[in-house]
Amino acid sequence: MTEKAGKVLVVLGAGPGLGMSMAHRFGREGFRVALVSRTDRRHEGYRASLTEAGIEAHTYTADVTDAADLKRVLGQITVDLGGYDTVYFGPVSPATLAVVPLTEAGAAELLAPMDNLLTAAATLVGEVVPGMVSRGDGALFFGGGLSGKIPMPMLGNLAPASAALRMYVLTLAEALKDKGVYAATLTIGGLIERGDIHRSFVDRDPSLEGIGTLDPDDIAATAWTMYVDRDRTEAEFGVPVTSAA
């Protein structure tokens, strides 16, 4: 592996909403960017948007919820870019969302989102954290949902997985804080503008357009501040439409 100049941000589960906002925000600070998506359908546009902003961008195709595929793409990014300083993990998309009410969910329905979120996150950590600890530097951001903190019955079997991911990240952050490695969760309590999940909801119900949405640029700006200050391990955005205590 050849060392190359400049820090690298890897966006796992890159989409037009928060993933691209993270890429632009960190890119403005001199980071090179590696975007990883399930398909390459929008990669040309992503690269063009970042290049126009003066940001070096590379795109890769992988299913980051598949352990072998995740390991493969991280290895390729290391070969191409000489490693990475920061990783943003946000692989949830409409294709991975299969909401089953908890009153109807069995073990299989509960475990499916765990595989998409917690298992994939643990695979990521196993791949990247040892190197970060060895260097005494690095950062990990995880996109999570507010249902991991506040009971939100309409999200059914997704809520336990969200809660597990949130606690995993917070505990990981505590375990890493004296090793020079930063971990944090971005806890999202609303639909992110320009994102695929937002678009899928609006396509089903156009009246939702512009209602209660979150600006991904604002979230990415907060993530950058967290990266610099490293004085908190969770930021919460928005409020739930419905919740139960």
Short mmCIF file of C-alpha atoms in Angstrom, two decimals:
data_model
loop_
_atom_site.label_atom_id
_atom_site.label_comp_id
_atom_site.label_asym_id
_atom_site.label_seq_id
_atom_site.Cartn_x
_atom_site.Cartn_y
_atom_site.Cartn_z
CA MET A 1 0.00 0.00 0.00
CA THR A 2 1.32 3.46 -0.90
CA GLU A 3 0.67 6.32 1.48
CA LYS A 4 -1.13 9.19 -0.27
CA ALA A 5 -1.64 12.78 0.81
CA GLY A 6 -4.85 13.97 2.42
CA LYS A 7 -7.45 12.38 4.63
CA VAL A 8 -10.16 10.14 3.21
CA LEU A 9 -13.85 9.90 4.09
CA VAL A 10 -15.61 6.65 3.19
CA VAL A 11 -19.40 6.93 2.84
CA LEU A 12 -20.98 3.49 3.14
CA GLY A 13 -24.51 3.42 1.75
CA ALA A 14 -24.07 6.65 -0.22
CA GLY A 15 -27.30 8.30 -1.33
CA PRO A 16 -28.44 11.72 -2.56
CA GLY A 17 -29.37 12.92 0.94
CA LEU A 18 -27.10 12.69 3.98
CA GLY A 19 -24.41 10.61 2.28
CA MET A 20 -23.71 13.29 -0.32
CA SER A 21 -23.98 16.05 2.26
CA MET A 22 -21.33 14.32 4.37
CA ALA A 23 -19.15 13.99 1.27
CA HIS A 24 -19.45 17.69 0.44
CA ARG A 25 -18.94 18.89 4.02
CA PHE A 26 -15.83 16.83 4.72
CA GLY A 27 -14.61 17.37 1.17
CA ARG A 28 -14.60 21.13 1.74
CA GLU A 29 -12.14 20.49 4.54
CA GLY A 30 -9.71 18.77 2.20
CA PHE A 31 -10.90 15.16 2.51
CA ARG A 32 -10.89 12.91 -0.52
CA VAL A 33 -14.12 10.95 -0.72
CA ALA A 34 -14.96 7.31 -1.44
CA LEU A 35 -18.66 6.69 -2.04
CA VAL A 36 -20.05 3.15 -1.78
CA SER A 37 -23.55 2.28 -3.04
CA ARG A 38 -25.43 -0.91 -3.93
CA THR A 39 -25.50 0.09 -7.60
CA ASP A 40 -23.53 2.49 -9.79
CA ARG A 41 -26.70 4.05 -11.23
CA ARG A 42 -26.02 7.50 -9.77
CA HIS A 43 -22.26 7.38 -9.39
CA GLU A 44 -21.50 9.54 -12.42
CA GLY A 45 -23.70 12.32 -11.05
CA TYR A 46 -22.20 12.01 -7.58
CA ARG A 47 -18.66 12.31 -8.94
CA ALA A 48 -19.61 15.28 -11.12
CA SER A 49 -21.21 17.11 -8.18
CA LEU A 50 -18.14 16.64 -5.99
CA THR A 51 -15.64 17.37 -8.76
CA GLU A 52 -17.45 20.63 -9.54
CA ALA A 53 -16.94 21.56 -5.87
CA GLY A 54 -13.22 20.81 -6.14
CA ILE A 55 -13.44 17.53 -4.20
CA GLU A 56 -11.62 14.39 -5.30
CA ALA A 57 -14.26 11.64 -5.44
CA HIS A 58 -14.15 7.91 -6.11
CA THR A 59 -17.15 5.58 -6.37
CA TYR A 60 -17.55 1.87 -5.64
CA THR A 61 -20.34 -0.65 -5.89
CA ALA A 62 -20.97 -3.00 -2.95
CA ASP A 63 -23.70 -4.26 -0.65
CA VAL A 64 -22.30 -3.06 2.67
CA THR A 65 -24.70 -5.30 4.60
CA ASP A 66 -22.91 -8.31 3.09
CA ALA A 67 -19.76 -9.04 5.12
CA ALA A 68 -17.67 -10.35 2.22
CA ASP A 69 -18.67 -7.46 -0.04
CA LEU A 70 -17.95 -4.90 2.68
CA LYS A 71 -14.49 -6.34 3.32
CA ARG A 72 -13.78 -6.42 -0.41
CA VAL A 73 -14.68 -2.80 -1.02
CA LEU A 74 -12.76 -1.53 2.01
CA GLY A 75 -9.74 -3.41 0.74
CA GLN A 76 -10.09 -1.84 -2.69
CA ILE A 77 -10.41 1.65 -1.21
CA THR A 78 -7.24 1.03 0.79
CA VAL A 79 -5.40 0.01 -2.38
CA ASP A 80 -6.72 2.98 -4.37
CA LEU A 81 -6.51 5.74 -1.77
CA GLY A 82 -3.92 4.52 0.73
CA GLY A 83 -6.40 4.02 3.57
CA TYR A 84 -9.09 6.12 5.22
CA ASP A 85 -9.40 8.39 8.24
CA THR A 86 -13.18 8.60 8.67
CA VAL A 87 -16.10 6.32 7.83
CA TYR A 88 -19.79 7.20 7.71
CA PHE A 89 -22.09 4.17 7.92
CA GLY A 90 -25.63 4.77 6.69
CA PRO A 91 -26.82 1.80 4.63
CA VAL A 92 -30.59 1.97 5.26
CA SER A 93 -32.66 2.47 2.10
CA PRO A 94 -36.26 1.70 1.03
CA ALA A 95 -34.96 -1.62 -0.31
CA THR A 96 -33.80 -2.63 3.17
CA LEU A 97 -36.88 -1.39 5.03
CA ALA A 98 -39.50 -4.08 5.60
CA VAL A 99 -41.59 -2.87 8.51
CA VAL A 100 -43.48 -5.57 10.40
CA PRO A 101 -45.65 -4.55 13.40
CA LEU A 102 -44.19 -5.87 16.64
CA THR A 103 -47.52 -7.55 17.40
CA GLU A 104 -46.99 -9.65 14.26
CA ALA A 105 -43.20 -10.00 14.26
CA GLY A 106 -41.55 -13.28 15.11
CA ALA A 107 -37.86 -13.95 15.66
CA ALA A 108 -37.05 -13.95 11.94
CA GLU A 109 -38.66 -10.54 11.42
CA LEU A 110 -36.74 -9.11 14.38
CA LEU A 111 -33.41 -10.56 13.26
CA ALA A 112 -33.61 -9.36 9.63
CA PRO A 113 -33.05 -5.65 10.39
CA MET A 114 -30.43 -6.65 12.96
CA ASP A 115 -28.44 -8.20 10.11
CA ASN A 116 -28.83 -5.06 8.01
CA LEU A 117 -27.76 -2.74 10.82
CA LEU A 118 -26.00 -4.23 13.82
CA THR A 119 -24.27 -7.15 12.10
CA ALA A 120 -23.02 -4.92 9.27
CA ALA A 121 -21.84 -2.31 11.78
CA ALA A 122 -19.94 -4.93 13.75
CA THR A 123 -18.30 -6.23 10.56
CA LEU A 124 -17.25 -2.68 9.71
CA VAL A 125 -15.79 -2.10 13.16
CA GLY A 126 -13.87 -5.36 13.00
CA GLU A 127 -12.34 -4.30 9.70
CA VAL A 128 -11.43 -0.68 10.41
CA VAL A 129 -10.96 -0.19 14.15
CA PRO A 130 -7.77 -2.25 14.64
CA GLY A 131 -5.93 -0.10 12.11
CA MET A 132 -7.31 3.10 13.60
CA VAL A 133 -6.27 2.05 17.11
CA SER A 134 -2.81 1.13 15.82
CA ARG A 135 -2.46 4.62 14.32
CA GLY A 136 -4.08 6.29 17.33
CA ASP A 137 -6.41 8.21 15.01
CA GLY A 138 -9.68 7.82 13.13
CA ALA A 139 -13.40 8.48 13.32
CA LEU A 140 -16.62 6.53 12.78
CA PHE A 141 -20.09 8.00 12.31
CA PHE A 142 -23.24 5.87 12.26
CA GLY A 143 -26.63 7.00 11.01
CA GLY A 144 -29.39 5.83 13.34
CA GLY A 145 -33.06 6.37 14.00
CA LEU A 146 -34.87 8.02 16.90
CA SER A 147 -36.85 4.80 17.38
CA GLY A 148 -33.67 3.52 19.03
CA LYS A 149 -34.25 6.02 21.83
CA ILE A 150 -38.01 6.67 21.94
CA PRO A 151 -40.70 3.99 21.45
CA MET A 152 -42.20 4.47 17.98
CA PRO A 153 -44.66 1.59 17.33
CA MET A 154 -45.18 2.50 13.67
CA LEU A 155 -41.61 1.38 12.96
CA GLY A 156 -42.31 -2.09 14.32
CA ASN A 157 -39.42 -4.52 13.99
CA LEU A 158 -37.00 -1.75 12.95
CA ALA A 159 -37.05 -0.17 16.41
CA PRO A 160 -35.20 -2.93 18.33
CA ALA A 161 -32.46 -2.97 15.69
CA SER A 162 -32.16 0.80 15.89
CA ALA A 163 -31.90 0.63 19.67
CA ALA A 164 -29.25 -2.08 19.48
CA LEU A 165 -27.20 -0.07 16.98
CA ARG A 166 -27.41 3.09 19.07
CA MET A 167 -26.21 1.36 22.25
CA TYR A 168 -23.52 -0.49 20.32
CA VAL A 169 -22.11 2.80 19.00
CA LEU A 170 -22.32 4.61 22.34
CA THR A 171 -20.58 1.72 24.10
CA LEU A 172 -17.98 1.50 21.33
CA ALA A 173 -17.32 5.23 21.68
CA GLU A 174 -16.67 4.80 25.39
CA ALA A 175 -14.33 1.87 24.74
CA LEU A 176 -12.34 3.84 22.14
CA LYS A 177 -12.15 7.28 23.73
CA ASP A 178 -8.72 6.73 25.27
CA LYS A 179 -7.30 5.16 22.10
CA GLY A 180 -7.44 8.20 19.84
CA VAL A 181 -10.41 6.89 17.87
CA TYR A 182 -13.74 8.74 17.81
CA ALA A 183 -17.15 7.10 17.33
CA ALA A 184 -20.54 8.81 17.30
CA THR A 185 -24.15 8.27 16.28
CA LEU A 186 -26.32 10.68 14.31
CA THR A 187 -29.81 9.97 15.62
CA ILE A 188 -32.37 10.98 12.99
CA GLY A 189 -35.95 11.75 13.98
CA GLY A 190 -37.44 12.70 10.64
CA LEU A 191 -37.29 12.36 6.87
CA ILE A 192 -34.09 13.68 5.30
CA GLU A 193 -34.57 15.99 2.32
CA ARG A 194 -33.34 14.62 -1.02
CA GLY A 195 -32.90 11.18 0.54
CA ASP A 196 -34.29 7.97 -0.91
CA ILE A 197 -36.48 7.22 2.11
CA HIS A 198 -38.00 10.70 1.92
CA ARG A 199 -38.65 10.22 -1.80
CA SER A 200 -40.29 6.84 -1.26
CA PHE A 201 -42.67 8.32 1.33
CA VAL A 202 -43.54 11.31 -0.88
CA ASP A 203 -44.13 9.06 -3.88
CA ARG A 204 -46.73 7.21 -1.82
CA ASP A 205 -48.22 10.38 -0.33
CA PRO A 206 -47.37 13.68 -2.15
CA SER A 207 -48.89 15.69 0.72
CA LEU A 208 -45.77 14.84 2.75
CA GLU A 209 -43.56 16.95 0.48
CA GLY A 210 -41.72 19.49 2.65
CA ILE A 211 -43.45 18.48 5.90
CA GLY A 212 -41.21 17.84 8.89
CA THR A 213 -38.13 17.19 6.80
CA LEU A 214 -34.52 17.60 7.88
CA ASP A 215 -31.83 19.37 5.87
CA PRO A 216 -28.95 16.92 5.34
CA ASP A 217 -26.50 19.80 4.99
CA ASP A 218 -27.32 20.84 8.57
CA ILE A 219 -26.76 17.29 9.82
CA ALA A 220 -23.44 17.04 7.99
CA ALA A 221 -22.36 20.40 9.40
CA THR A 222 -23.05 19.09 12.91
CA ALA A 223 -21.10 15.93 12.12
CA TRP A 224 -18.11 18.03 11.09
CA THR A 225 -18.28 20.00 14.35
CA MET A 226 -18.45 16.73 16.28
CA TYR A 227 -15.43 15.44 14.35
CA VAL A 228 -13.42 18.53 15.27
CA ASP A 229 -14.53 18.93 18.89
CA ARG A 230 -14.98 15.24 19.83
CA ASP A 231 -16.83 16.24 22.99
CA ARG A 232 -20.07 14.28 22.42
CA THR A 233 -20.94 10.91 21.00
CA GLU A 234 -24.54 11.53 19.91
CA ALA A 235 -26.43 14.26 18.10
CA GLU A 236 -30.20 14.12 17.76
CA PHE A 237 -32.07 15.69 14.85
CA GLY A 238 -35.79 16.36 14.53
CA VAL A 239 -38.70 15.03 16.53
CA PRO A 240 -40.83 11.92 16.04
CA VAL A 241 -44.27 12.21 14.47
CA THR A 242 -45.63 9.89 17.11
CA SER A 243 -44.10 8.33 20.18
CA ALA A 244 -45.21 6.53 23.31
CA ALA A 245 -43.61 6.68 26.71
#
